[in-house]
Each structure stands twice: as structure tokens, then as C-alpha cells.
Short mmCIF file of C-alpha atoms and ligand atoms in Angstrom, two decimals:
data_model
loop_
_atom_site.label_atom_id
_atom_site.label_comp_id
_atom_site.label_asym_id
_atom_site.label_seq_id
_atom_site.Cartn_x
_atom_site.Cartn_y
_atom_site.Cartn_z
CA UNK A 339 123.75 87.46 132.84
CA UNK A 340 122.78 86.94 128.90
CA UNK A 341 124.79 85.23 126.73
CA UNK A 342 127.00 87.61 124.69
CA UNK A 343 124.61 86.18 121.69
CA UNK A 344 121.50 86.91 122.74
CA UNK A 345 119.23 89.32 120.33
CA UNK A 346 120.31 92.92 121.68
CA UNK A 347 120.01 96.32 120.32
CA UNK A 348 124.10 97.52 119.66
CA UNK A 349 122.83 100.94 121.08
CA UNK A 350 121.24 99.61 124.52
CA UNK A 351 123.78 97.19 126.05
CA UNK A 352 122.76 94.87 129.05
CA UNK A 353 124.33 95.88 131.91
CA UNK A 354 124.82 96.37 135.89
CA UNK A 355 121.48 97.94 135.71
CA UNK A 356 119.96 95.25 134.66
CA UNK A 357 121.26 93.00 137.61
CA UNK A 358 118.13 91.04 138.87
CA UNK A 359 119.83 90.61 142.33
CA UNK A 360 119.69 94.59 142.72
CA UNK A 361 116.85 95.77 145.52
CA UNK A 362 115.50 98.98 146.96
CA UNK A 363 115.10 100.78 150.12
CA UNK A 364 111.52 101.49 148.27
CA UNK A 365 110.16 97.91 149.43
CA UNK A 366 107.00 97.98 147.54
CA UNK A 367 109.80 97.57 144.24
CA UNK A 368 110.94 94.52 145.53
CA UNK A 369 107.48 92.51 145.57
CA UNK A 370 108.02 89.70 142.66
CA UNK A 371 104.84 91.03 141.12
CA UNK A 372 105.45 94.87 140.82
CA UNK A 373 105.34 96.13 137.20
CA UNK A 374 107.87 98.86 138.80
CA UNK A 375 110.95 97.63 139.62
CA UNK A 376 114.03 99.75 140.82
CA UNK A 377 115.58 97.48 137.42
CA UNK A 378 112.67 99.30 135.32
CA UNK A 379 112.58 103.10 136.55
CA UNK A 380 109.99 104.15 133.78
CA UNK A 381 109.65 108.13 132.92
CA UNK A 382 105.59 109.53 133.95
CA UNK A 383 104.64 113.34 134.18
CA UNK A 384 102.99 113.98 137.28
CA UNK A 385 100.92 117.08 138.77
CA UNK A 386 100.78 117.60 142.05
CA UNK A 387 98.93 120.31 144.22
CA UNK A 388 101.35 124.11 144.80
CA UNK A 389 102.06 124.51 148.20
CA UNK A 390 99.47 127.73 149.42
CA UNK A 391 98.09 128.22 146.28
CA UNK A 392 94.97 126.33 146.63
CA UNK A 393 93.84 124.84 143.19
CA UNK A 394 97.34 125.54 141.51
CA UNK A 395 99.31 122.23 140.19
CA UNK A 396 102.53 122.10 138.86
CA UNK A 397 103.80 119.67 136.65
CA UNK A 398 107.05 117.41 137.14
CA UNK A 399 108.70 115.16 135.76
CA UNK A 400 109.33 111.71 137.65
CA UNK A 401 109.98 107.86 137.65
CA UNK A 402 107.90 105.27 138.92
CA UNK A 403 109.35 103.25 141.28
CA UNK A 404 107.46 100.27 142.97
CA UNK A 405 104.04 102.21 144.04
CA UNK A 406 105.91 105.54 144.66
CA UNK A 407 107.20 108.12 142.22
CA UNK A 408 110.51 109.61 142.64
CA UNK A 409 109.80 113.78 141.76
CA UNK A 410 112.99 114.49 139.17
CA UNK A 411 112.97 118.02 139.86
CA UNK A 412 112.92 117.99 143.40
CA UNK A 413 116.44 116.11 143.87
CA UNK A 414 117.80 119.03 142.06
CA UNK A 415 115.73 121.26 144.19
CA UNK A 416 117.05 119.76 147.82
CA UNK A 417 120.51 119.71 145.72
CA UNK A 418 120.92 115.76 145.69
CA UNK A 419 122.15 115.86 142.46
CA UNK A 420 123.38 118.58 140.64
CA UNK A 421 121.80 121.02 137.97
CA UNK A 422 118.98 123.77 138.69
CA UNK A 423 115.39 122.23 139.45
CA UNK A 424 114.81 124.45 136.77
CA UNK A 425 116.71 122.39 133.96
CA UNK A 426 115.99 118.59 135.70
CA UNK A 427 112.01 119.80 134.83
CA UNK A 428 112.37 120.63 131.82
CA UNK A 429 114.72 117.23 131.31
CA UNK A 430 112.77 115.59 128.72
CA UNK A 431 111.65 118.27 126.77
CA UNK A 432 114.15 120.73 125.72
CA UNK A 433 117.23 118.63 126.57
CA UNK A 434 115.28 115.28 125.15
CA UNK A 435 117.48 115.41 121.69
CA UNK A 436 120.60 114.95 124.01
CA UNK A 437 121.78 111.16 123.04
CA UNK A 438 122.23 108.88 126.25
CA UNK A 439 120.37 111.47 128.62
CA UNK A 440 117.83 108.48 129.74
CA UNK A 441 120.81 106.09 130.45
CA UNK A 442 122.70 109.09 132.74
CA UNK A 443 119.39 109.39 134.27
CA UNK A 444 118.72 106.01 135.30
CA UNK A 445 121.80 105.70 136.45
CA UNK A 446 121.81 108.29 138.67
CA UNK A 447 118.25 107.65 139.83
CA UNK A 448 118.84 103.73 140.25
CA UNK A 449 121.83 104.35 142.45
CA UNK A 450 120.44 106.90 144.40
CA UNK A 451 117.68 104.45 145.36
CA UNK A 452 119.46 101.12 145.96
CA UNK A 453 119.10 99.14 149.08
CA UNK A 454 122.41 100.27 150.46
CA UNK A 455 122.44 103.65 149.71
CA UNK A 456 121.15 106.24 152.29
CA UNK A 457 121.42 109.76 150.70
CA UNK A 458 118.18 109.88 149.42
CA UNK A 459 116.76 107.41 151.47
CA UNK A 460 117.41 109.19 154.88
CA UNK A 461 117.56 113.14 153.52
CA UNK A 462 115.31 115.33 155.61
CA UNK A 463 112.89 115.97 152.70
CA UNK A 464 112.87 112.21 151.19
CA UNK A 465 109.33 112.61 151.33
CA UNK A 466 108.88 115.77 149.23
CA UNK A 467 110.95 113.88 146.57
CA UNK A 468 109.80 110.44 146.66
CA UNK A 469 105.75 111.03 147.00
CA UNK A 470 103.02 107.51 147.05
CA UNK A 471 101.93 107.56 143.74
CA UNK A 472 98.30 107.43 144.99
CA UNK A 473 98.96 110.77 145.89
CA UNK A 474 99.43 112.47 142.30
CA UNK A 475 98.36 113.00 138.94
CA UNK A 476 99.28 110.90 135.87
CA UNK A 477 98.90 112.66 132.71
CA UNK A 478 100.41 111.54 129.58
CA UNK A 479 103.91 110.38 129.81
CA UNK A 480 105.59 113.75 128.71
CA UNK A 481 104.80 117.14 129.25
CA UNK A 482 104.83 117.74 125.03
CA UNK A 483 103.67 115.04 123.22
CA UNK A 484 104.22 115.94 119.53
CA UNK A 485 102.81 114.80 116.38
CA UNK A 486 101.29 111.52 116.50
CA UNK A 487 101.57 108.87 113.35
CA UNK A 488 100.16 105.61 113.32
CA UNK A 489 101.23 102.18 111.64
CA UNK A 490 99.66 99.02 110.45
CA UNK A 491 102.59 96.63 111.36
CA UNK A 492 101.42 93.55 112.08
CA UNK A 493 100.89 91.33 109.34
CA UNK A 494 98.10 89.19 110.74
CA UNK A 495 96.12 91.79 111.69
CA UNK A 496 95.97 93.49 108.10
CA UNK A 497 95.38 90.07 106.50
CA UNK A 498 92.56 89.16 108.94
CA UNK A 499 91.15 92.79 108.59
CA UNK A 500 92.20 93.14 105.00
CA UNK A 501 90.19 89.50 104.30
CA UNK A 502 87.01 91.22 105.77
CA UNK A 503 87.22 94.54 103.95
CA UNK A 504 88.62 92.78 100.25
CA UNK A 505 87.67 89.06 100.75
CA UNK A 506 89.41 88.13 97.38
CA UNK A 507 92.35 90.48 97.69
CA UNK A 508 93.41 90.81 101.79
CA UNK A 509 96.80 91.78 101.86
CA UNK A 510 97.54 94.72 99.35
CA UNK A 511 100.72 94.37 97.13
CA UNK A 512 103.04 97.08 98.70
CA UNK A 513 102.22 95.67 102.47
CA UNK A 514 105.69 93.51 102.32
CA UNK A 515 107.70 96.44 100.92
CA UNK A 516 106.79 99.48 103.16
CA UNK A 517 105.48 99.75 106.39
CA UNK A 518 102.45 101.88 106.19
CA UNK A 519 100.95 104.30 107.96
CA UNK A 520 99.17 107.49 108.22
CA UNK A 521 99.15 110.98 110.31
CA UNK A 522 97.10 111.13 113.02
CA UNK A 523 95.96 113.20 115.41
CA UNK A 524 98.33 114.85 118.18
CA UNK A 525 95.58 117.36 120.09
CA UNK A 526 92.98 113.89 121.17
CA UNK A 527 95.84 111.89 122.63
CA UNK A 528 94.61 111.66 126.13
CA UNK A 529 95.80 110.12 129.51
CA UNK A 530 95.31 106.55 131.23
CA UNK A 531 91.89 106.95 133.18
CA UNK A 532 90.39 109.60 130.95
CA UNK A 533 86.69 108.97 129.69
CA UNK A 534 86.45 108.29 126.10
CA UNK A 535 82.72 109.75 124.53
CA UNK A 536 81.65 107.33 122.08
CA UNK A 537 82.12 109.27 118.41
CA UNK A 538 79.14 110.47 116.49
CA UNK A 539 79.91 110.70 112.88
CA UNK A 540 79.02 109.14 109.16
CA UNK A 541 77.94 105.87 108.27
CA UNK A 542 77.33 104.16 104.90
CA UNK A 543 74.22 103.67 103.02
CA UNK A 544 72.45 100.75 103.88
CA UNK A 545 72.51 98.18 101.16
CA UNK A 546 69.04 98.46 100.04
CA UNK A 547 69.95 102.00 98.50
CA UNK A 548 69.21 103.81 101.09
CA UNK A 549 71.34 107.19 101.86
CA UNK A 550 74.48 107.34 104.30
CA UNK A 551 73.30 108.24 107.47
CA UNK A 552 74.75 110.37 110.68
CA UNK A 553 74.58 109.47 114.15
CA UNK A 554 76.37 107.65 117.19
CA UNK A 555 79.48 105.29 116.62
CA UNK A 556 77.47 101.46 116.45
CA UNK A 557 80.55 99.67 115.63
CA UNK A 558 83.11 100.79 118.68
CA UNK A 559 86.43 99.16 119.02
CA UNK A 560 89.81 99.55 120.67
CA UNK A 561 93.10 98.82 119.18
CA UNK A 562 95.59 97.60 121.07
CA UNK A 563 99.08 99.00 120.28
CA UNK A 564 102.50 99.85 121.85
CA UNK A 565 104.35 103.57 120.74
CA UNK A 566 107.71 104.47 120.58
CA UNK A 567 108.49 108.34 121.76
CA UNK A 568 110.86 110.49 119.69
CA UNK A 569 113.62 111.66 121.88
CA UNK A 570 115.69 113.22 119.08
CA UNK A 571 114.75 114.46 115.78
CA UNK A 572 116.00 115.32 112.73
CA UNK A 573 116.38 118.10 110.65
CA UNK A 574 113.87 119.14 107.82
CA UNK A 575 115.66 117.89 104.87
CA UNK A 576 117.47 115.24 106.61
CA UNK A 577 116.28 111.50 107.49
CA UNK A 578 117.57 108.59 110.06
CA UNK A 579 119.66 105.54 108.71
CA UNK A 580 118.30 102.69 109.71
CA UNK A 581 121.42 101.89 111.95
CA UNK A 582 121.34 105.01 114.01
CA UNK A 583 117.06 104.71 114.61
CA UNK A 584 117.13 103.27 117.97
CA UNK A 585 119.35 106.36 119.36
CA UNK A 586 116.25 108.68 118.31
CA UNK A 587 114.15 106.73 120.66
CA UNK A 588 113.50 107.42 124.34
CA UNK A 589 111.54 104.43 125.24
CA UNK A 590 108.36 102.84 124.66
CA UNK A 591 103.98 103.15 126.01
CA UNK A 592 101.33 101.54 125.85
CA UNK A 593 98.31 102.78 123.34
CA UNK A 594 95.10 102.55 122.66
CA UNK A 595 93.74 103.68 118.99
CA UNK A 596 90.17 103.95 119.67
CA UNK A 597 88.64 102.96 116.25
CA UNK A 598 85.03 103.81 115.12
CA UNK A 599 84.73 100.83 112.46
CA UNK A 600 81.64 101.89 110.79
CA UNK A 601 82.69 105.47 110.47
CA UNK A 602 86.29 103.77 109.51
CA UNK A 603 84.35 101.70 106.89
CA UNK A 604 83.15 104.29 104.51
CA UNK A 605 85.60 107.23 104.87
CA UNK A 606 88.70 105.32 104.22
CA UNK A 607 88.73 105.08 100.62
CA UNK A 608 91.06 106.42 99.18
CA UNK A 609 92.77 108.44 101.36
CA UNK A 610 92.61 106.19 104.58
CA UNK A 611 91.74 106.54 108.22
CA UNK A 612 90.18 109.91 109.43
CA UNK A 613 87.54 110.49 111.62
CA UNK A 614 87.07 107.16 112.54
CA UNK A 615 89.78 107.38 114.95
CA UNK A 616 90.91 111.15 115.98
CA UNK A 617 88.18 111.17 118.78
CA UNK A 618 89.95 110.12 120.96
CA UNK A 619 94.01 107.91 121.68
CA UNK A 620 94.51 106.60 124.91
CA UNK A 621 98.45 106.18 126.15
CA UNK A 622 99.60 104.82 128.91
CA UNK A 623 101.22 106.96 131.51
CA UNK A 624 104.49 105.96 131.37
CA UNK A 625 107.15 105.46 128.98
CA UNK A 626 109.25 102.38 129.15
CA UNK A 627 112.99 103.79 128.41
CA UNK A 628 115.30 101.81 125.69
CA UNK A 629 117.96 101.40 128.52
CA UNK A 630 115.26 99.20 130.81
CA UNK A 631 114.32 97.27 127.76
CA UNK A 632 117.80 95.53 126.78
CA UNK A 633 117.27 92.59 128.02
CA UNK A 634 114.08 92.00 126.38
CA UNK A 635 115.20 92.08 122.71
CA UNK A 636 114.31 89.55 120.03
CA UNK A 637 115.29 89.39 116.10
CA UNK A 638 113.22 91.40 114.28
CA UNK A 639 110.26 89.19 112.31
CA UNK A 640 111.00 86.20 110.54
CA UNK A 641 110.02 86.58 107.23
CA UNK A 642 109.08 84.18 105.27
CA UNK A 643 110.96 81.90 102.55
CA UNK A 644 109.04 83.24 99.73
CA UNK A 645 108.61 87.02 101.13
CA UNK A 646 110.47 90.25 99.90
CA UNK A 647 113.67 91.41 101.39
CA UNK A 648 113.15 94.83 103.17
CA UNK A 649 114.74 97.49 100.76
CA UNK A 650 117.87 98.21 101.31
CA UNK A 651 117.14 101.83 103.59
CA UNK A 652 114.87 99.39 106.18
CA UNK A 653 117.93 97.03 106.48
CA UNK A 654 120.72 96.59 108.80
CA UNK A 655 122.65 94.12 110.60
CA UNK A 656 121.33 95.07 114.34
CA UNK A 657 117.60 95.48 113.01
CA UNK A 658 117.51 92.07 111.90
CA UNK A 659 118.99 90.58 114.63
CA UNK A 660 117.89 92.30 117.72
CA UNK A 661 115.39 94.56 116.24
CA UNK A 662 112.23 93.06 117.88
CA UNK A 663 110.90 93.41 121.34
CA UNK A 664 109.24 90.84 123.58
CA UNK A 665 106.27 92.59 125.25
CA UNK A 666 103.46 90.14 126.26
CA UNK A 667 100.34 92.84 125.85
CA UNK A 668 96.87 91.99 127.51
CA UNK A 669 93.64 93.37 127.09
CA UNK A 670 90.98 93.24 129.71
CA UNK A 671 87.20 94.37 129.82
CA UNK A 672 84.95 95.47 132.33
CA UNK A 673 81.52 96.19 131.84
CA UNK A 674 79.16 99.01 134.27
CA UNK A 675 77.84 95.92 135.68
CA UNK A 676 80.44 94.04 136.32
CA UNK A 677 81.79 96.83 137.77
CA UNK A 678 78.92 97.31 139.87
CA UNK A 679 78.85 93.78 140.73
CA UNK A 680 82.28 94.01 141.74
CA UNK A 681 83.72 91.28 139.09
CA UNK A 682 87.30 91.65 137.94
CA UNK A 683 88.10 92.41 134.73
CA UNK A 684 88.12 89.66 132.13
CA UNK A 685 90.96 88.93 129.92
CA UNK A 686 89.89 88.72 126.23
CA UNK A 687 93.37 88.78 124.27
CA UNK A 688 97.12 87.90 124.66
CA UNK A 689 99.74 88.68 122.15
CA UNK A 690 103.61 89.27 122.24
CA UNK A 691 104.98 92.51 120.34
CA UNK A 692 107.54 90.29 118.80
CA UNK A 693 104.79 89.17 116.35
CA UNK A 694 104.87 92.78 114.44
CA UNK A 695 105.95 92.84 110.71
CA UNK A 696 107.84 95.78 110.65
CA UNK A 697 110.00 97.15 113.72
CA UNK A 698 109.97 100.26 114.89
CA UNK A 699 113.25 101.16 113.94
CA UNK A 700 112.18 100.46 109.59
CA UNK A 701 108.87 102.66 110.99
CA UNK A 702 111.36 105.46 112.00
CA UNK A 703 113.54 104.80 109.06
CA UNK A 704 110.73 104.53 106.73
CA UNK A 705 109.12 108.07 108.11
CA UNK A 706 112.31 110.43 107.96
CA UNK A 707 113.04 108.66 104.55
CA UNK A 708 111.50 111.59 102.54
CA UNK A 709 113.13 114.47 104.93
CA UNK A 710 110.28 114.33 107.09
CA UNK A 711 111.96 116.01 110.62
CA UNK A 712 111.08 114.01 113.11
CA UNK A 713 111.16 116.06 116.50
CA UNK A 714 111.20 114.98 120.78
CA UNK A 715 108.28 114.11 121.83
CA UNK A 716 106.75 112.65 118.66
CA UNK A 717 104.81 109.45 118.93
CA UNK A 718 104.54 106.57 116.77
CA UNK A 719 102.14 103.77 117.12
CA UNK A 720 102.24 100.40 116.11
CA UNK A 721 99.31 99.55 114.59
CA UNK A 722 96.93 96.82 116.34
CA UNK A 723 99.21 94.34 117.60
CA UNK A 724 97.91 90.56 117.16
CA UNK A 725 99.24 87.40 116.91
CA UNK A 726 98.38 84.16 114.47
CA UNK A 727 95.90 82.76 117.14
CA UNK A 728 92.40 84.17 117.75
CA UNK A 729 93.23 85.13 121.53
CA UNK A 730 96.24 86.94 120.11
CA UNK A 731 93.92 89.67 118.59
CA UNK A 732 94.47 92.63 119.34
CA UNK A 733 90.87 94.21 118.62
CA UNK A 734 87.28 93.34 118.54
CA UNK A 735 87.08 93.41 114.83
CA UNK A 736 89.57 90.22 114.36
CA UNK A 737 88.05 88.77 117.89
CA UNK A 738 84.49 88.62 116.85
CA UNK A 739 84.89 88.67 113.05
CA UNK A 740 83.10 91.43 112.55
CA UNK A 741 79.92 90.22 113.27
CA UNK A 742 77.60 93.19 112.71
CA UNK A 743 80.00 95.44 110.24
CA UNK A 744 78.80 94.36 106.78
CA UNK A 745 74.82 93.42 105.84
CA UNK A 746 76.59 90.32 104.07
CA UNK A 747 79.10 89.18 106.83
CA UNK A 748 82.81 88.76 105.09
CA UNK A 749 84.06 85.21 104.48
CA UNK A 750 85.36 83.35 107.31
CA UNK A 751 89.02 82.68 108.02
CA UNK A 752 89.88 79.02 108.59
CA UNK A 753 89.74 78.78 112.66
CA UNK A 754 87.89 81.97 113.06
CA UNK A 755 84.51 82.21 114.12
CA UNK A 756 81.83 85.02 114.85
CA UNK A 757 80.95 84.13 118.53
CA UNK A 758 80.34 86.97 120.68
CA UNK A 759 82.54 87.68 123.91
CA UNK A 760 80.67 86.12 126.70
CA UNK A 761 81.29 88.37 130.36
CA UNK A 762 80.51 87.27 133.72
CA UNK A 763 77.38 88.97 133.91
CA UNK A 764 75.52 87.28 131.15
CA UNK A 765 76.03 90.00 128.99
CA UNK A 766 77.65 89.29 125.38
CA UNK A 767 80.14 91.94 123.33
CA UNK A 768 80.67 92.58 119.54
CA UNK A 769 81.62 95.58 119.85
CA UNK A 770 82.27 98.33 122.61
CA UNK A 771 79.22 99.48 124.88
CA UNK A 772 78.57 102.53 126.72
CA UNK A 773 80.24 101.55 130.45
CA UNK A 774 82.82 99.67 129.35
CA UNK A 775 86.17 99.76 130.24
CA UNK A 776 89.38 98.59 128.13
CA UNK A 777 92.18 98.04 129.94
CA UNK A 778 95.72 96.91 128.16
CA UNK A 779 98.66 95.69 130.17
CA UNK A 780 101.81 95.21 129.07
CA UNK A 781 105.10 93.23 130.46
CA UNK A 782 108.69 91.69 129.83
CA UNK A 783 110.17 88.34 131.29
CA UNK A 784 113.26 86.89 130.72
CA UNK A 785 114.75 83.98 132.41
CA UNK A 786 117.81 85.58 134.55
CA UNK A 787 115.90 88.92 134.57
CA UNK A 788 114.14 90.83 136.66
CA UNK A 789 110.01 91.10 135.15
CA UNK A 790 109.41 94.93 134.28
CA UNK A 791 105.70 96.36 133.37
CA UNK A 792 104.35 99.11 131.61
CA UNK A 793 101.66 99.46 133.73
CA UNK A 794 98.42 100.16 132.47
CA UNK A 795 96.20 101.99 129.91
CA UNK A 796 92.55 102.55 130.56
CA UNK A 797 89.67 104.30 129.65
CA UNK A 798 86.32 103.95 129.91
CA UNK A 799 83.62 104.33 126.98
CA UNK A 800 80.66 107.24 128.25
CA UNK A 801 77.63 107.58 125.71
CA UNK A 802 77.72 109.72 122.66
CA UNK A 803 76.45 113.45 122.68
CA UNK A 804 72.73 113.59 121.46
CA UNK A 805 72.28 115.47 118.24
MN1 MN B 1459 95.66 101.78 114.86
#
């Protein structure tokens, strides 16, 4: 097991749960490969069909384990564990602000399907409880998603984008000192799988002094992003030290802010991001819990010699040294005919969450600092996660350097270039077309750890509606 110096958050400790020698009686969990674990046990919503109602589905909440889902509700239900099925689905929502829920929970769910142990395994109704996941729903990762806020924490990424937007000044002068952010849109968070239309919407004049003009989203781009999930709030009035953030967070998904950069381009001064990106936020379907994620803990960002200290309020002793996360996030893309063709997916980025700026405890910090009330089920976003190297961007703006966005193309980066993605087909990307699909991954490995995933987030681009 780790060494007792190893970055770790003092909340989330490493322990028997983490054990990579533990197995399952679910066998699929046990291939090398699986994203699903029984050492990962990650938290989904799922809808499945109501027995004689034709058309009727009910929603429940459940874990993933290897390709199955284990159905929480139902082990209350068949009275494997105790509590009404009424309470264990409603778990995560109304009892979400109780601290160390997720760990009692994993506990009970990880023992109940280890190798050894047969209650579950050889109950009567183990199939009503543990269903193939092929044979449900995924919606979004839990049944009330609340307010959504996203963040611009990666310092790369708002230097490279910051260099294209204000060649001469890239990275503004409170970047260092706050982590920034802005409220977005709750109601067009949508699930894994679901069919994003490409936005219609505002564009600016054309240099020539023309006027602005209206019509379908040219400049289409993903974002690639993780999100932390609230799982207790605070009251109105109140705010969250910096030391205590982590214990207001259930666990972690994967996102995708969908970003519309010629719409983005000309609304966002001064008052920053609007329409440009509430069309549409992908998340992935399930949520990663703290517990799971122990091992995988780094020091928050290095900072360097000459930058600011964080202000007091974004600093403490277990945010600096086990604040970060390693995540290794991938984004794949597969055009209509690739997909016709029947061509994988090709991988056009690789970056490590551990590269972000800011953690996300400072983010939760930072957003309760004013009283704000944070409440369950709220999600925060990242900001595009990239890296210092080109394939460590984490959107098509930094990738392709923004061919196409400006009538005079911004100043190049040293090491950056404007070359188009090339895909198997032939065909060549700048931005997003119509057919394409965006797929991030995400994962964690650790020497003397079992790998966990967070699965996927997908969806794919459909055309715009005619005006
Ligand atoms: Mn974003």
C-alpha cells in the first residue's frame, strides 16, 4: 500500500477498499482493462422499464460495477440491507448533505459484492438487483443536478486562448489571484449519448464594416473538462473554509462544455460567456466518488518562483499538498464517415487533470466566499483542461490555433502551429462538423493500485435548425 507520504486528501484516507488484490463474483470487474472495478464502484442514475406498465420507467439509483449495474434501491427492496427502498432511492438526493454517506455506501456495496461473499451473489432475485448495464438507461449521474458554474482553471489554456483573443496582453492580471468563473446554465446539461444541435446565434461584423450577422454556429468546439458534484451545501450567508471543501464533495464526472467560438467571440465582452455555450453541456454518466479517488491524489499545482501566493481563504496545508488529482483525460473523434466506414475513433488530445491552476477545493472555497449557498447536487466544472504540450489541449481552439476565428489570424505561440486535424478518411477538422462525434475518456493509475475509469462522455454534433 502507499507510503504514509504520498499526496492524499486528510478527508479521503486510502484504505482496505482500495486493496488492488480485492476481486468480484461480477467477473467482467476483474478484466485488467475495465474502467469499473469492484475497487471503483462509481454512482449512475439509471431508468429502467415498470413491470406491467408498458412505457412507464422508473428511475434508480445504482453503481456500476464491471459491465453490470448494481440497482441501490432494490437491495433495500429484497431487504439485503437495511432501510426502506423508499429512502436508499432517494440516497443521493435528500440525504446527499449527510457527510461520509458515499464511504458507508461503498462499503456496504463493495462487501456485498466481493469474490467470497454469497448473499447477494446467490439471493433468489440477484438478477433484479444486479441488471447488464446494456439493459438500462444512463441519464445524468444524479437524479437533481443543480446549478451549474463553470471555471477557467487551467493556466495554459487561458494563456494560449488569452494570446489569441489579446495577443499583447494574454493572461489578465487577476488570473493568479482568483480562480474565475461564471454561472452557467443548469436546464441544457444533458446525458452521455444525447445529440447535441449545432447552435444558431450572433456573429460579429465582418472586418470590412459590414454588420453582425445571425445564423448557424461556424466555429464549433468542445471543451474538455472534469466536474466536481456538490454533496453538501451551505447555508445562504455562510461559506466553506478551504480545509473543510473536500467534505462538500461527492465525487467527480466527466464534462463536456460545448463552446460556440464565434458566437463566444463577440458576446463576451464585458460580461463574459453566454450564449455561446448554454446550448447544450454534456456529462458523463457517472460520478467518480472522493472515497474511490484516494489513491490518485497529487499536490495541488506548482506554482511558480515568481507567481502570487493564493490568498490566504484559498490556502491550506492539505490543499497544497494533496489537493490535485491525477486523471489522464482523452478526447477522441469520429466523423459520419468514419463511422460509416467503420473506423475507430481517433485520439486527438491527452492531458492529466493534475495540470489545472486552481483545485477544486480554492473553486469551492472561492464560490461560497461571498455567502453564496452552495446546495447537493450542484456542479462545478473545470474549465478546459490542457496541458503545456499541443496534444495536451483540451479543445480545438488551442489544437488548431484558431485557424478560421479571426480575418487576421492571432500571433503564433512558439511550437504551435495552425495545421488542421487530419482523420482517416481524408477528411481534415478545424472545427466541429455536423456528424461528428466527441468522445472524452477519463482514467487513474497508480503503481500498487488497481486502474479505475470514468467511463465515457459522448455526444454527437446534428445540423443546426434552418431559420
Ligand atoms: Mn468551459
Amino acid at each position: 500500500m502507499a507510503a504514509p507520504t504520498s499526496p492524499h486528501s486528510p478527508h479521503y484516507p486510502i484504505d482496505e477498499t482500495h486493496d488492488p488484490k480485492l476481486e468480484s463474483w461480477v467477473e467482467s470487474a476483474n478484466d485488467p482493462g475495465t474502467d469499473f472495478p469492484i475497487q471503483n464502484l462509481p454512482l449512475c442514475m439509471i431508468a429502467a422499464p415498470v413491470e406491467d406498465e408498458p412505457d412507464a420507467m422508473s428511475v434508480h439509483p445504482a453503481v456500476r460495477i464491471g459491465d453490470m449495474v448494481l440497482v441501490l434501491d432494490m437491495l433495500a427492496h429484497f431487504e439485503i440491507v437495511d432501510g426502506s427502498a423508499d429512502e436508499w432511492q432517494w440516497l443521493f438526493v435528500e440525504d446527499l448533505a449527510e457527510q461520509g454517506l458515499t464511504g458507508r455506501v461503498r462499503k456496504i456495496v463493495q462487501d456485498l459484492l466481493k469474490k467470497d461473499n454469497a448473499t447477494l451473489r446467490d439471493h433468489p432475485d440477484c438478477d433484479q438487483i444486479v441488471v447488464p448495464v446494456d439493459e438500462v438507461s444512463l441519464g445524468v449521474p444524479l437524479m437533481d443536478l443543480g446549478d451549474y458554474t463553470d471555471f477557467y482553471a487551467s493556466l495554459y489554456h487561458a494563456t494560449s486562448v488569452g494570446s489569441m483573443f489579446r495577443p499583447d496582453n494574454p493572461l489578465l492580471p487577476n488570473y493568479k489571484h482568483i480562480p474565475i468563473g461564471y454561472h452557467g446554465r443548469a436546464s441544457s446539461i444533458v446525458a452521455s449519448g444525447t445529440d447535441v444541435r449545432r447552435p444558431v446565434g450572433q456573429q460579429a461584423p465582418t472586418e470590412d464594416g459590414g454588420a453582425p450577422s445571425f445564423g448557424p454556429c461556424k466555429l464549433l468546439d468542445y471543451e474538455l473538462e472534469m466536474g466536481v458534484v456538490v454533496g453538501r451545501g451551505n447555508e445562504l450567508g455562510d461559506t466553506i473554509p478551504i480545509g473543510e471543501a473536500e467534505t462538500h464533495m461527492l465525487g467527480l464526472c466527466l464534462v463536456n462544455d460545448w463552446s460556440a467560438r464565434d458566437l463566444q467571440k463577440w458576446e463576451y465582452q464585458p460580461l463574459g460567456p453566454f450564449l455561446a455555450k448554454s446550448f447544450a453541456t454534456t456529462v458523463s454518466p457517472y460520478i467518480v466518488t472522493m472515497e474511490a479517488l484516494a489513491p490518485f491524489r497529487t499536490p495541488a499545482f506548482k506554482r511558480d518562483a515568481g507567481d502570487p501566493s493564493p490568498l490566504p481563504y484559498l490556502t491550506s496545508e492539505g490543499n497544497t499538498s494533496g489537493g490535485g488529482f491525477d486523471i489522464t483525460l482523452e478526447v477522441y473523434l469520429s466523423s459520419e464517415q468514419m463511422r460509416s466506414k467503420k473506423m475507430e475513433p481517433v485520439r486527438i488530445s491527452r492531458g492529466n487533470f493534475k495540470d489545472m491552476y486552481w483545485t477544486l477545493a480554492q473553486m469551492l472555497t472561492h464560490h461560497s466566499s461571498n455567502g453564496c449557498n452552495m446546495q447537493p447536487g450542484d456542479l462545478l466544472a473545470s474549465g478546459t483542461v490542457s496541458g503545456k504540450t499541443k496534444d495536451s489541449r483540451g479543445c480545438l481552439l488551442e489544437l488548431t490555433w484558431n485557424g478560421d476565428a479571426f480575418a487576421s489570424p492571432p500571433k503564433l505561440v512558439p511550437g504551435t502551429d495552425r495545421t488542421p486535424i487530419d482523420l482517416p478518411t481524408g477528411e481534415q477538422r478545424k472545427f466541429l462538423a455536423d456528424g461528428d462525434e466527441v468522445i472524452i475518456k477519463g482514467y487513474c493509475e497508480r503503481e500498487g493500485f488497481r486502474r479505475i475509469g470514468f467511463g465515457e462522455c459522448r455526444g454527437i454534433i446534428t445540423p443546426a435548425r434552418t431559420i
